[in-house]
Amino acid sequence: MTSRVRIALLLGLAGVVMITLVMAPMLMSTFPSFLGGGSGMTTDCEDGDVINVTNVSNTAQSDIPSDYLQLYKKHGKKIGVQWTVLAAVGKRETDHGRSNLAGVKSGTNYAGAAGPMQFLISTWGGKAKIKVSSKFNGYAADGDGDGWGDVYNPADAILGAAKMLKRNGAPGDLKRALFVYNHAMWYVEQVLEIARRYATDGTLDLPPEADPACDTPIVEAAPDDVVKKILTYALAQRGKPYRWGGTGPAGFDCSGIIYMAYRSAGLSIPRTTFGQWPFGVKIDKGAEQAGDLVFFNAGPGTSASSPGHVGMVVSPGKMIEARCTLCGPIKVTTYRDRPNIVGYTRPLQNSDVQGQLKRLGVT
């Protein structure tokens, strides 16, 4: 009893925690799916799956099985969430799959949760193993490339957990993302404390796509100086809030940040998403480059011919976007696995913009 009271005092839960600590490892959020890396001493701005052990604390190396550590790092980087937080969820839920409690390796627990990351079968996709297609928008994920999302497969479950955290606020709003994962603030604080112990310096650094230290290679890879100016402005707005109708400096909406980024390079394009869509020259999928726009059939009153959301490509597969009020701050995200993509445009090839470039002395 003394040790439990001590834990309760640390967590600020008083006597209630003695009940919830017993139940919590197997509980998962039932929030619907429509809401919509490495910590440590060094910054890893490149893609790839190789673990840099300098980014992993001694605690993490001794506590996390090597195959799980590889998956946390790989999928954390792929999705853009702190691998330490992803690993801390795995630790808190099932001790990285080592727990022998019901539902971890087969079946479900009393709440209907299953697998090493404890997904409710209903939020996974309705079945423990489901065929994952490019149009699938649930949390079931194919982390090993076999075409199936298996809730008991660590590769699939960890990727699914990364997607869930990202969709609900990570990497910027970790408390919100974790609260959606499990509706308890004591759970949130426990996971964050574990994550800090897994980091070499005890901090929860941003993953590469959210880290300003990684902006230089993105900007330098731009096709010309005009695009470099556009990217520099847009990336500098990262971390600011979404604001309906916003054109800065305090906040932006999805088209507002693009409008102002082009203005920073001396160029005028339409202000709204509905105006930007027909303005740029259409670009085939796979041909998009930095500075191009990617449009989505998302938002009230929109359609495939009148998309309501837009992001700006900053590097292959990555865009900067101001998504929505509840989606966290402006950030760089992945877009190729996002549903409802309508198409891509290149505003710089619009005839009006070509004339503006000539007046600016840009050929």
Coordinates of C-alpha atoms in Angstrom, one line a residue:
M1 CA 0.0 0.0 0.0
T2 CA 2.8 2.4 0.8
S3 CA 4.3 2.1 -2.7
R4 CA 1.0 2.5 -4.4
V5 CA 0.3 5.7 -2.4
R6 CA 3.7 6.9 -3.4
I7 CA 2.8 6.3 -7.1
A8 CA -0.5 8.0 -6.6
L9 CA 1.1 11.1 -5.1
L10 CA 3.5 11.3 -8.0
L11 CA 0.8 11.1 -10.5
G12 CA -1.7 13.4 -8.7
L13 CA -4.3 10.7 -8.8
A14 CA -4.8 10.0 -5.0
G15 CA -6.7 6.8 -4.4
V16 CA -8.3 6.5 -7.9
V17 CA -5.1 5.5 -9.5
M18 CA -4.9 2.2 -7.6
I19 CA -7.9 1.0 -9.6
T20 CA -7.0 2.5 -12.9
L21 CA -3.4 1.4 -12.9
V22 CA -4.7 -2.2 -12.8
M23 CA -7.1 -1.7 -15.7
A24 CA -5.2 0.8 -17.9
P25 CA -2.6 -1.4 -19.7
M26 CA -5.3 -3.0 -21.7
L27 CA -7.6 0.1 -22.3
M28 CA -7.7 2.0 -25.6
S29 CA -9.5 5.0 -26.8
T30 CA -12.7 4.6 -28.9
F31 CA -12.3 8.0 -30.6
P32 CA -13.3 7.6 -34.3
S33 CA -10.7 7.8 -37.1
F34 CA -12.1 10.9 -38.8
L35 CA -10.1 13.3 -36.5
G36 CA -7.9 14.5 -38.4
G37 CA 12.1 10.2 -35.1
G38 CA 14.4 10.4 -33.1
S39 CA 14.8 12.1 -29.8
G40 CA 18.3 12.7 -28.5
M41 CA 21.6 14.5 -29.0
T42 CA 21.7 14.5 -32.8
T43 CA 19.4 15.4 -35.7
D44 CA 18.8 12.8 -38.4
C45 CA 17.4 14.7 -41.4
E46 CA 17.8 11.9 -43.9
D47 CA 15.4 9.1 -44.8
G48 CA 16.3 5.5 -44.0
D49 CA 15.8 2.8 -41.4
V50 CA 19.2 2.4 -39.8
I51 CA 19.1 3.0 -36.0
N52 CA 21.6 5.5 -34.8
V53 CA 22.4 4.3 -31.3
T54 CA 23.5 7.8 -30.3
N55 CA 19.9 8.7 -30.3
V56 CA 18.9 5.9 -28.0
S57 CA 19.4 6.1 -24.2
N58 CA 20.9 3.3 -22.2
T59 CA 17.5 2.7 -20.7
A60 CA 15.9 2.3 -24.1
Q61 CA 18.7 0.0 -25.3
S62 CA 18.3 -2.3 -22.3
D63 CA 14.5 -2.2 -22.1
I64 CA 13.3 -2.3 -25.8
P65 CA 13.8 -5.5 -27.8
S66 CA 15.9 -4.8 -30.8
D67 CA 13.3 -5.7 -33.4
Y68 CA 10.8 -3.4 -31.7
L69 CA 13.3 -0.6 -31.4
Q70 CA 13.9 -0.8 -35.1
L71 CA 10.2 -0.6 -35.8
Y72 CA 9.6 2.3 -33.5
K73 CA 12.5 4.3 -35.2
K74 CA 11.4 3.3 -38.7
H75 CA 7.7 4.1 -38.4
G76 CA 8.2 7.1 -36.2
K77 CA 10.4 8.6 -38.9
K78 CA 8.1 7.5 -41.7
I79 CA 5.0 9.1 -40.2
G80 CA 6.6 12.0 -38.4
V81 CA 6.1 11.3 -34.7
Q82 CA 8.7 11.0 -32.0
W83 CA 9.9 7.4 -31.9
T84 CA 10.4 7.7 -28.1
V85 CA 6.7 8.5 -27.6
L86 CA 5.7 5.6 -29.9
A87 CA 8.0 3.3 -27.9
A88 CA 6.6 4.6 -24.6
V89 CA 3.1 3.7 -25.7
G90 CA 4.3 0.2 -26.5
K91 CA 5.9 -0.1 -23.1
R92 CA 2.9 1.2 -21.2
E93 CA 0.4 -1.0 -23.1
T94 CA 2.1 -4.4 -23.3
D95 CA 5.8 -4.1 -22.3
H96 CA 6.7 -4.1 -26.0
G97 CA 4.6 -7.2 -26.6
R98 CA 6.1 -9.2 -23.8
S99 CA 3.0 -9.2 -21.6
N100 CA 1.1 -12.4 -21.3
L101 CA -2.2 -10.8 -20.6
A102 CA -5.3 -11.6 -22.7
G103 CA -5.4 -10.0 -26.1
V104 CA -1.7 -9.2 -26.5
K105 CA -0.8 -12.2 -28.7
S106 CA -4.2 -13.6 -29.6
G107 CA -7.9 -12.8 -28.9
T108 CA -8.9 -9.6 -27.1
N109 CA -9.0 -8.4 -23.6
Y110 CA -12.3 -7.6 -21.8
A111 CA -12.4 -4.2 -23.5
G112 CA -12.0 -5.6 -27.0
A113 CA -8.3 -4.5 -27.4
A114 CA -5.7 -6.6 -29.1
G115 CA -2.1 -6.7 -30.2
P116 CA 1.1 -5.2 -28.8
M117 CA -0.2 -1.6 -29.2
Q118 CA -3.7 -2.5 -27.9
F119 CA -6.0 -1.3 -30.6
L120 CA -9.7 -1.9 -30.2
I121 CA -10.7 -4.2 -33.1
S122 CA -13.4 -1.7 -34.0
T123 CA -10.9 1.1 -34.5
W124 CA -8.4 -1.2 -36.3
G125 CA -10.9 -2.0 -39.1
G126 CA -13.5 -4.4 -37.6
K127 CA -11.3 -7.5 -37.9
A128 CA -7.9 -8.4 -36.4
K129 CA -6.5 -8.9 -39.8
I130 CA -7.7 -6.8 -42.7
K131 CA -6.6 -6.3 -46.3
V132 CA -5.1 -2.8 -46.5
S133 CA -5.7 -0.9 -49.8
S134 CA -4.5 2.5 -50.9
K135 CA -8.0 3.8 -50.2
F136 CA -8.3 2.4 -46.6
N137 CA -8.5 5.2 -44.1
G138 CA -8.6 3.4 -40.8
Y139 CA -5.8 2.7 -38.3
A140 CA -5.1 -0.8 -39.7
A141 CA -1.7 -0.5 -41.3
D142 CA 0.7 -2.6 -43.4
G143 CA 4.0 -2.2 -41.7
D144 CA 5.8 -5.1 -43.4
G145 CA 4.6 -4.8 -46.9
D146 CA 2.6 -7.9 -47.2
G147 CA -0.7 -6.1 -48.0
W148 CA -2.4 -7.0 -44.7
G149 CA -2.9 -5.1 -41.5
D150 CA -2.5 -7.6 -38.7
V151 CA -3.2 -6.2 -35.2
Y152 CA -0.9 -8.8 -33.6
N153 CA 2.0 -8.1 -36.0
P154 CA 4.3 -5.6 -34.3
A155 CA 5.3 -4.0 -37.7
D156 CA 1.6 -3.4 -38.5
A157 CA 0.5 -2.4 -35.0
I158 CA 3.4 0.1 -34.5
L159 CA 2.8 1.8 -37.8
G160 CA -0.9 2.0 -37.0
A161 CA -0.2 3.6 -33.6
A162 CA 2.1 6.1 -35.3
K163 CA -0.7 7.0 -37.7
M164 CA -3.1 7.4 -34.9
L165 CA -0.8 9.6 -32.9
K166 CA 0.0 11.8 -35.9
R167 CA -3.7 12.2 -36.9
N168 CA -4.6 13.4 -33.4
G169 CA -1.9 16.0 -32.7
A170 CA 1.6 14.5 -32.7
P171 CA 4.4 15.6 -33.0
G172 CA 3.4 19.1 -31.8
D173 CA 0.5 18.4 -29.4
L174 CA 1.6 15.2 -27.7
K175 CA -0.8 15.5 -24.8
R176 CA -3.8 15.6 -27.0
A177 CA -2.6 12.8 -29.2
L178 CA -2.0 10.5 -26.2
F179 CA -5.3 11.5 -24.6
V180 CA -7.1 10.4 -27.7
Y181 CA -5.1 7.1 -27.5
N182 CA -6.3 6.6 -23.9
H183 CA -8.7 8.9 -22.1
A184 CA -6.7 9.6 -18.9
M185 CA -4.3 12.4 -18.1
W186 CA -2.3 10.1 -15.7
Y187 CA -1.8 7.8 -18.7
V188 CA -0.6 10.7 -20.8
E189 CA 1.9 11.8 -18.1
Q190 CA 3.2 8.2 -17.6
V191 CA 3.8 7.8 -21.4
L192 CA 5.6 11.1 -21.6
E193 CA 7.8 10.2 -18.6
I194 CA 8.8 6.9 -20.2
A195 CA 9.5 8.6 -23.5
R196 CA 11.9 11.1 -21.8
R197 CA 13.8 8.2 -20.2
Y198 CA 14.1 6.6 -23.7
A199 CA 15.7 9.8 -25.1
T200 CA 19.4 10.4 -24.6
D201 CA 19.0 13.9 -23.3
G202 CA 15.6 13.5 -21.6
T203 CA 13.8 15.7 -24.0
L204 CA 11.1 15.0 -26.6
D205 CA 12.7 16.5 -29.7
L206 CA 10.7 16.9 -32.9
P207 CA 11.1 14.3 -35.7
P208 CA 13.0 15.4 -38.9
E209 CA 9.9 16.6 -40.8
A210 CA 9.1 19.0 -38.0
D211 CA 12.6 20.0 -37.1
P212 CA 13.8 23.5 -38.3
A213 CA 17.4 22.1 -38.4
C214 CA 16.3 20.0 -41.4
D215 CA 15.1 23.0 -43.4
T216 CA 18.4 23.8 -45.1
P217 CA 18.6 20.7 -47.3
I218 CA 15.0 21.1 -48.2
V219 CA 15.5 24.7 -49.4
E220 CA 18.8 24.0 -51.1
A221 CA 17.2 21.2 -53.1
A222 CA 14.6 23.6 -54.5
P223 CA 14.7 23.9 -58.3
D224 CA 15.5 27.7 -58.4
D225 CA 15.9 30.8 -56.2
V226 CA 12.2 31.7 -56.5
V227 CA 11.1 28.4 -55.0
K228 CA 13.8 28.8 -52.4
K229 CA 12.2 32.0 -51.2
I230 CA 8.7 30.5 -51.2
L231 CA 9.9 27.5 -49.2
T232 CA 11.9 29.6 -46.7
Y233 CA 8.8 31.7 -45.9
A234 CA 6.4 28.7 -45.6
L235 CA 8.7 26.7 -43.4
A236 CA 9.3 29.6 -41.1
Q237 CA 5.5 29.6 -40.3
R238 CA 5.7 26.0 -38.9
G239 CA 4.4 25.8 -35.4
K240 CA 1.9 28.6 -35.8
P241 CA -1.8 27.9 -35.3
Y242 CA -4.4 27.2 -38.0
R243 CA -6.7 30.3 -38.3
W244 CA -9.7 30.4 -40.6
G245 CA -9.1 33.1 -43.2
G246 CA -5.7 33.8 -41.8
T247 CA -2.8 35.3 -43.8
G248 CA -0.4 35.8 -40.9
P249 CA 1.5 36.7 -39.1
A250 CA -0.1 35.0 -36.1
G251 CA -1.9 32.2 -38.0
F252 CA -2.9 31.0 -41.4
D253 CA -5.5 28.8 -43.1
C254 CA -4.5 26.2 -45.7
S255 CA -4.5 28.6 -48.7
G256 CA -3.4 31.6 -46.7
I257 CA 0.1 30.3 -46.0
I258 CA 0.5 29.5 -49.7
Y259 CA -0.7 32.9 -50.8
M260 CA 1.7 34.6 -48.5
A261 CA 4.6 32.3 -49.3
Y262 CA 4.2 33.3 -53.0
R263 CA 3.9 37.0 -52.0
S264 CA 7.2 36.7 -50.2
A265 CA 8.8 36.0 -53.6
G266 CA 7.0 38.9 -55.2
L267 CA 4.3 36.8 -56.8
S268 CA 0.5 37.2 -56.7
I269 CA -1.7 34.1 -56.9
P270 CA -5.4 33.7 -55.8
R271 CA -6.1 33.9 -52.1
T272 CA -8.5 30.9 -51.6
T273 CA -8.2 27.2 -52.3
F274 CA -11.1 27.5 -54.7
G275 CA -9.2 30.1 -56.7
Q276 CA -5.8 28.4 -56.5
W277 CA -7.1 25.0 -57.9
P278 CA -7.9 26.3 -61.4
F279 CA -5.0 28.8 -61.4
G280 CA -2.0 26.5 -61.6
V281 CA -1.1 24.3 -64.5
K282 CA -2.1 20.7 -63.7
I283 CA 0.8 18.3 -63.0
D284 CA 0.7 14.5 -63.2
K285 CA 1.0 12.5 -60.0
G286 CA 4.6 11.7 -59.4
A287 CA 5.8 14.8 -61.4
E288 CA 5.2 17.3 -58.5
Q289 CA 8.2 19.2 -57.1
A290 CA 8.8 21.8 -54.4
G291 CA 6.5 24.8 -54.7
D292 CA 3.7 22.8 -56.4
L293 CA 0.4 22.5 -54.8
V294 CA -1.5 19.3 -53.8
F295 CA -5.3 19.5 -53.4
F296 CA -7.8 17.4 -51.5
N297 CA -11.5 16.8 -51.6
A298 CA -12.0 17.7 -48.0
G299 CA -14.1 20.2 -46.1
P300 CA -17.8 21.2 -46.3
G301 CA -19.2 22.0 -49.7
T302 CA -16.2 20.6 -51.6
S303 CA -16.0 18.0 -54.4
A304 CA -13.5 16.4 -56.8
S305 CA -14.0 19.4 -59.1
S306 CA -13.9 22.0 -56.3
P307 CA -11.3 20.9 -53.7
G308 CA -11.5 22.5 -50.3
H309 CA -8.0 21.8 -48.9
V310 CA -4.5 22.5 -50.2
G311 CA -0.9 21.9 -49.1
M312 CA 2.4 22.9 -50.7
V313 CA 5.0 20.4 -51.7
V314 CA 8.4 21.0 -50.0
S315 CA 10.2 17.7 -50.9
P316 CA 9.2 14.4 -52.4
G317 CA 6.2 13.1 -50.6
K318 CA 6.2 16.0 -48.1
M319 CA 4.1 19.1 -47.9
I320 CA 3.6 22.0 -45.5
E321 CA 0.0 22.5 -44.5
A322 CA -2.3 24.4 -42.2
R323 CA -4.9 21.7 -41.9
C324 CA -7.6 22.6 -39.3
T325 CA -8.2 24.0 -35.9
L326 CA -8.1 20.7 -34.1
C327 CA -5.3 19.2 -36.2
G328 CA -2.4 20.9 -34.4
P329 CA -0.1 23.7 -35.6
I330 CA 1.2 24.3 -39.1
K331 CA 3.7 21.5 -40.0
V332 CA 5.3 19.4 -42.6
T333 CA 3.3 16.2 -43.3
T334 CA 3.3 13.3 -45.7
Y335 CA 0.7 13.4 -48.4
R336 CA 1.1 10.4 -50.7
D337 CA -0.8 8.1 -48.3
R338 CA -3.6 10.6 -47.7
P339 CA -7.0 9.9 -49.1
N340 CA -9.1 12.2 -51.3
I341 CA -6.2 13.7 -53.3
V342 CA -7.8 15.6 -56.3
G343 CA -4.6 16.5 -58.1
Y344 CA -1.5 18.7 -58.3
T345 CA -0.8 22.1 -59.9
R346 CA 2.2 24.3 -60.6
P347 CA 1.3 28.0 -60.1
L348 CA 4.7 29.1 -61.4
Q349 CA 3.6 27.9 -64.9
N350 CA 0.5 30.1 -64.9
S351 CA 0.8 32.8 -67.7
D352 CA 0.1 35.6 -65.2
V353 CA 2.9 34.4 -62.9
Q354 CA 5.2 34.0 -65.9
G355 CA 4.6 37.7 -66.7
Q356 CA 5.3 38.6 -63.0
L357 CA 8.6 36.7 -63.1
K358 CA 9.6 38.6 -66.2
R359 CA 8.9 41.9 -64.6
L360 CA 11.0 40.8 -61.6
G361 CA 13.8 40.0 -64.0
V362 CA 13.6 36.2 -63.5
T363 CA 13.9 34.1 -66.6

